[in-house]
Tab-separated table of C-alpha atoms in Angstrom:
chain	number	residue	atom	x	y	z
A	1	UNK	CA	259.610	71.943	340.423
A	2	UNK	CA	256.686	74.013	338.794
A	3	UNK	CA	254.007	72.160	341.702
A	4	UNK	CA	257.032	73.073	344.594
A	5	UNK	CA	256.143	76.435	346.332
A	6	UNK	CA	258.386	75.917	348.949
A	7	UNK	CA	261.522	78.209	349.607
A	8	UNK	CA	264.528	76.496	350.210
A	9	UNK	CA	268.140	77.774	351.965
A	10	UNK	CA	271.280	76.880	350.379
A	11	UNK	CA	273.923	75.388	352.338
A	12	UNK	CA	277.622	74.287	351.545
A	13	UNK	CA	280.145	73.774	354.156
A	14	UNK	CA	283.862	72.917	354.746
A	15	UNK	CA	285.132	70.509	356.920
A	16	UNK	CA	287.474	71.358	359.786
A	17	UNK	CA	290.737	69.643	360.152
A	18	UNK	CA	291.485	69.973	364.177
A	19	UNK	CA	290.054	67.172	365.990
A	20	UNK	CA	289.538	69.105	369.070
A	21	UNK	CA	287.123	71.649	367.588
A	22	UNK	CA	286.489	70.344	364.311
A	23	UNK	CA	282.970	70.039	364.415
A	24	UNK	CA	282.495	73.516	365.840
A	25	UNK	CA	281.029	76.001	362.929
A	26	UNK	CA	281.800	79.859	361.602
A	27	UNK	CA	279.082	81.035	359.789
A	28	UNK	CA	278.157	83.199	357.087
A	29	UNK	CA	275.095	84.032	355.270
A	30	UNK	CA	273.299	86.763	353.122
A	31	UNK	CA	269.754	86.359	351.877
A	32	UNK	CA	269.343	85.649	348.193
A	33	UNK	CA	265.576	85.937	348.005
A	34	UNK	CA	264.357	89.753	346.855
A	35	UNK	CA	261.752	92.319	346.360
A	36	UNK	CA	259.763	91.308	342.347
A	37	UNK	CA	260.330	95.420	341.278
A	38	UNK	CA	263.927	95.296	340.785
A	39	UNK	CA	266.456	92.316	340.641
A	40	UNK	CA	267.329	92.341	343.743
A	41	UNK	CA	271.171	93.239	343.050
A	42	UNK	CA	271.692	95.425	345.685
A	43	UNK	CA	269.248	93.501	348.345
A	44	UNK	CA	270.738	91.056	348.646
A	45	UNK	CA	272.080	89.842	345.364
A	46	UNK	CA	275.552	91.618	346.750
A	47	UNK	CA	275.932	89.805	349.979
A	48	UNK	CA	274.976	86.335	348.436
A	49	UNK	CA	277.380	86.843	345.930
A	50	UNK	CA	280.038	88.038	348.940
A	51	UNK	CA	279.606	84.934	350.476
A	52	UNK	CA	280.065	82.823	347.313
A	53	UNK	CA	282.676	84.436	346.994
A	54	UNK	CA	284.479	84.433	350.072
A	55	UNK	CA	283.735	80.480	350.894
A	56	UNK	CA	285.652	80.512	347.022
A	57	UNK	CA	288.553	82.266	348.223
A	58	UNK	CA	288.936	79.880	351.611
A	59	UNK	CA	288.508	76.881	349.510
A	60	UNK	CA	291.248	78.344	347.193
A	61	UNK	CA	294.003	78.851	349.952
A	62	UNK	CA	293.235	75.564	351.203
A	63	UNK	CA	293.889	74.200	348.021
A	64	UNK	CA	296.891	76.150	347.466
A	65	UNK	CA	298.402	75.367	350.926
A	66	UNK	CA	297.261	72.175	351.743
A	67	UNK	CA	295.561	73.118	354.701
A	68	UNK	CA	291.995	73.373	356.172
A	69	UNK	CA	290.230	75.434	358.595
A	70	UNK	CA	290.608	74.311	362.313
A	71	UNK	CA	286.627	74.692	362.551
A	72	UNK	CA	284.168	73.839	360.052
A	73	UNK	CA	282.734	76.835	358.006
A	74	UNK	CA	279.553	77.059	356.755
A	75	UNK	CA	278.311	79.340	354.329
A	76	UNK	CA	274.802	79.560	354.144
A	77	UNK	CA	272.175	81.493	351.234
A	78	UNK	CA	269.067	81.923	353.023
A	79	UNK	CA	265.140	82.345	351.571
A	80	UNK	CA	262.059	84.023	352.451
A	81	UNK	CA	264.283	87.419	354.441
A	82	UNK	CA	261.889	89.813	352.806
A	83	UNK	CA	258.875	88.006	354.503
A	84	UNK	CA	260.113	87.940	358.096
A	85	UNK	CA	263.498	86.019	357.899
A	86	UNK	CA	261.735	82.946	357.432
A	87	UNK	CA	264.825	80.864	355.977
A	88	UNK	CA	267.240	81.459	358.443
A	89	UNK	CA	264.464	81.331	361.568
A	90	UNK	CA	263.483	78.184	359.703
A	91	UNK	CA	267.002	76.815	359.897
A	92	UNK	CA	267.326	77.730	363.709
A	93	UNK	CA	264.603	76.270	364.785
A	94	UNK	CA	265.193	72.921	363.097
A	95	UNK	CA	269.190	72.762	363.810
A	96	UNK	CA	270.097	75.026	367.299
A	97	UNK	CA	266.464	75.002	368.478
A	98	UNK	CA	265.435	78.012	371.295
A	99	UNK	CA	267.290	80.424	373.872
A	100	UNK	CA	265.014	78.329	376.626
A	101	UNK	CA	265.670	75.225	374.627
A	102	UNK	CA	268.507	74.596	372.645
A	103	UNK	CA	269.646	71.681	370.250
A	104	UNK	CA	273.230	70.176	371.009
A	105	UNK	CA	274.245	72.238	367.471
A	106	UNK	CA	274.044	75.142	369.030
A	107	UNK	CA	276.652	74.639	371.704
A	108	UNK	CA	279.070	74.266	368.273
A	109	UNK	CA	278.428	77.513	366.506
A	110	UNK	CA	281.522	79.753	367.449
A	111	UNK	CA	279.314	83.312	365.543
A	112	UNK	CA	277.584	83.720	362.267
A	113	UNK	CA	278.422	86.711	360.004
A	114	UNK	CA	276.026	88.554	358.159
A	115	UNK	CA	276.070	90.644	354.856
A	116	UNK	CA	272.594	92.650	353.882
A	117	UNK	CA	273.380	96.332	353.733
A	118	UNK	CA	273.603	96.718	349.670
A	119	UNK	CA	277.405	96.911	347.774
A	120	UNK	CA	279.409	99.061	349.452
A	121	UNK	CA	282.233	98.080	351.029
A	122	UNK	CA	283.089	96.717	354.794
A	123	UNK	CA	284.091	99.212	357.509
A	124	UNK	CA	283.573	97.164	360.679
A	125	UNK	CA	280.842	95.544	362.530
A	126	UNK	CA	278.039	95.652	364.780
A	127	UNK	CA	278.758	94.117	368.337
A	128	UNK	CA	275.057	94.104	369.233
A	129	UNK	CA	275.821	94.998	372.562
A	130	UNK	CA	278.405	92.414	372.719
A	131	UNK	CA	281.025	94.441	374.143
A	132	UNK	CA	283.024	90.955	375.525
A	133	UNK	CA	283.308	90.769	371.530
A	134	UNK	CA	285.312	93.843	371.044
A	135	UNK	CA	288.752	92.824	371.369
A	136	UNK	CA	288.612	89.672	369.343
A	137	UNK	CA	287.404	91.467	366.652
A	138	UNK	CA	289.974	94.504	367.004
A	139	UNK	CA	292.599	91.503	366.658
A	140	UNK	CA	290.592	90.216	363.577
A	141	UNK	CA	290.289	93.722	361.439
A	142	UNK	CA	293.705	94.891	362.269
A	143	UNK	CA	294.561	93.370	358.883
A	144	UNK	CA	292.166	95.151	357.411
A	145	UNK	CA	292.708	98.679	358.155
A	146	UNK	CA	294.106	98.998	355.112
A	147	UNK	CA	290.832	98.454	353.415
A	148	UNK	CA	288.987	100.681	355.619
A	149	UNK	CA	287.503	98.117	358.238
A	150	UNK	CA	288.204	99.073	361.606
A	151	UNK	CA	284.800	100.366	362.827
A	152	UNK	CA	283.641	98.469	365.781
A	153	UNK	CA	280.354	99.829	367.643
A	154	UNK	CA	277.759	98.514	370.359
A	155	UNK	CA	274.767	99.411	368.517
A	156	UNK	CA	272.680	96.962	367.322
A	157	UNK	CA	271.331	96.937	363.696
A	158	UNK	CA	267.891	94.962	362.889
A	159	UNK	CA	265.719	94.094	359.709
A	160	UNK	CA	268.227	90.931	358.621
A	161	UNK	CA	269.105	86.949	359.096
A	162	UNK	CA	271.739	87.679	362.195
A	163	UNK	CA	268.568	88.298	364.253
A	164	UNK	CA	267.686	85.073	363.988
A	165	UNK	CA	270.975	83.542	365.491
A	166	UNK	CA	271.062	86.218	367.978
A	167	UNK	CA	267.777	85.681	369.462
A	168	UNK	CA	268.271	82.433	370.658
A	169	UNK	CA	271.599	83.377	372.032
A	170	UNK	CA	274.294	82.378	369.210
A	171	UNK	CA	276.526	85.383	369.018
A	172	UNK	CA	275.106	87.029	365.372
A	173	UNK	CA	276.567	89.858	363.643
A	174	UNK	CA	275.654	92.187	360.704
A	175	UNK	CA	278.684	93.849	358.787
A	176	UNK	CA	278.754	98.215	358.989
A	177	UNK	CA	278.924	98.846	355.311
A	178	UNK	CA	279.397	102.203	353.649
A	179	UNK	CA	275.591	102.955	352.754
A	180	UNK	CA	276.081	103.737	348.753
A	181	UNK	CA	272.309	104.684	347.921
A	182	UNK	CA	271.207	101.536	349.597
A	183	UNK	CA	268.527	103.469	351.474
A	184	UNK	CA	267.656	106.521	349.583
A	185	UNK	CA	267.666	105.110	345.858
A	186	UNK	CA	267.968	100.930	345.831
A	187	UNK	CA	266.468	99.361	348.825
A	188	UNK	CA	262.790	97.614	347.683
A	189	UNK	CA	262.526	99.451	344.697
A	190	UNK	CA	263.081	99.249	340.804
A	191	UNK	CA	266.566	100.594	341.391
A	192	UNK	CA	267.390	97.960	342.616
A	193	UNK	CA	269.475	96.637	339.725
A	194	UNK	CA	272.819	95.410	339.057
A	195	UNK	CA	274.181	99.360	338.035
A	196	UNK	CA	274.385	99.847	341.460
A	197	UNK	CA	277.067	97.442	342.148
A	198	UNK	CA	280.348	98.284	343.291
A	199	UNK	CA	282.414	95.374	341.788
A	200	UNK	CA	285.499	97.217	343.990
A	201	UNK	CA	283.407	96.995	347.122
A	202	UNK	CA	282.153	93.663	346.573
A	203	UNK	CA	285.760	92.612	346.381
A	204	UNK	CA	286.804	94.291	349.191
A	205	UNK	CA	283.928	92.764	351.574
A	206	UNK	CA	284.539	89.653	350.501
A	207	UNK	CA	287.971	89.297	351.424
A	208	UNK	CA	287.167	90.672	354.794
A	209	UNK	CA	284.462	87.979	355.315
């Protein structure tokens, strides 16, 4: 690999069981590339390790159970964020194609769900003007009140890989995360190191994705 400059995403995905809707997709993603002064814990060492840790979890209860998902899930690490959210545009392009001129994929992803705002922990999400949204995600966080996730706004939030989903028209969402010194100590700089993580936060977010 030492001649291979290339940035690669990492994909892994679980199957859906329901015949009718099967092959329809939930995603989730984080970024796991990172700024060279720190080690990238915070941005986005976190969120990768929130999705790891969350498809973990969903393969566990299907395990347990004996059940599977009625839609495929696919959890998805993606490259080259820091440089213009090259990985996930990248994977767009190539799998759901354009808003004006879209790939039969795209018809089958149901949302994509995004984690980039540092360690602290989930309170809701960002509809991105997506207010026909709202009430199917006041149905999904009721559970987690209890965690402190019940924040649901219109505002949109930028800078990250559900941008590239929800540009060609795939509804994309980033998480609303309690801030934790994301912005004023860790983001892009040499702070950016695994002391800042939460591991009670981390927990917390990834149950909720």
């Amino acid at each position: 690999f030492a001649d291979d400059l290339a940035e690669y995403n990492v994909l892994a995905e679980l199957p859906g069981s329901d015949p009718a809707i099967g092959q329809q997709l939930a995603m989730m993603g984080a970024h796991f590339d990172s700024w060279q002064s720190g080690t990238g814990a915070t941005d986005n060492g976190c969120g990768s390790a929130v999705v790891m840790e969350a498809a973990r979890l969903i393969a566990e209860w299907c395990k347990k159970t004996g059940k599977a998902p009625r839609r495929s899930i696919r959890a998805c690490l993606w490259s080259g964020e820091e440089q213009g959210l090259l990985g996930s545009r990248g994977y767009v392009q190539n799998h759901l194609g354009t808003a004006e001129d879209q790939k039969p994929e795209q018809a089958l992803v149901s949302g994509y769900f995004n984690l980039d705002n540092g360690t602290g922990k989930i309170r809701g999400v960002y509809l991105q003007g997506n207010e026909a949204c709202a009430p199917i995600f006041r149905n999904w966080l009721r559970p987690f009140h209890a965690q402190g996730a019940s924040t649901l706004t219109l505002d949109d939030t930028g800078g990250t890989d559900h941008l590239a989903f929800h540009g060609v028209g795939v509804p994309g969402f980033q998480f609303v995360q309690d801030p934790v010194r994301y912005d004023t100590r860790t983001h892009h700089s040499n702070m950016d190191v695994w002391d800042h993580a939460i591991a009670d936060d981390l927990m917390q977010a990834a149950v909720v994705m």
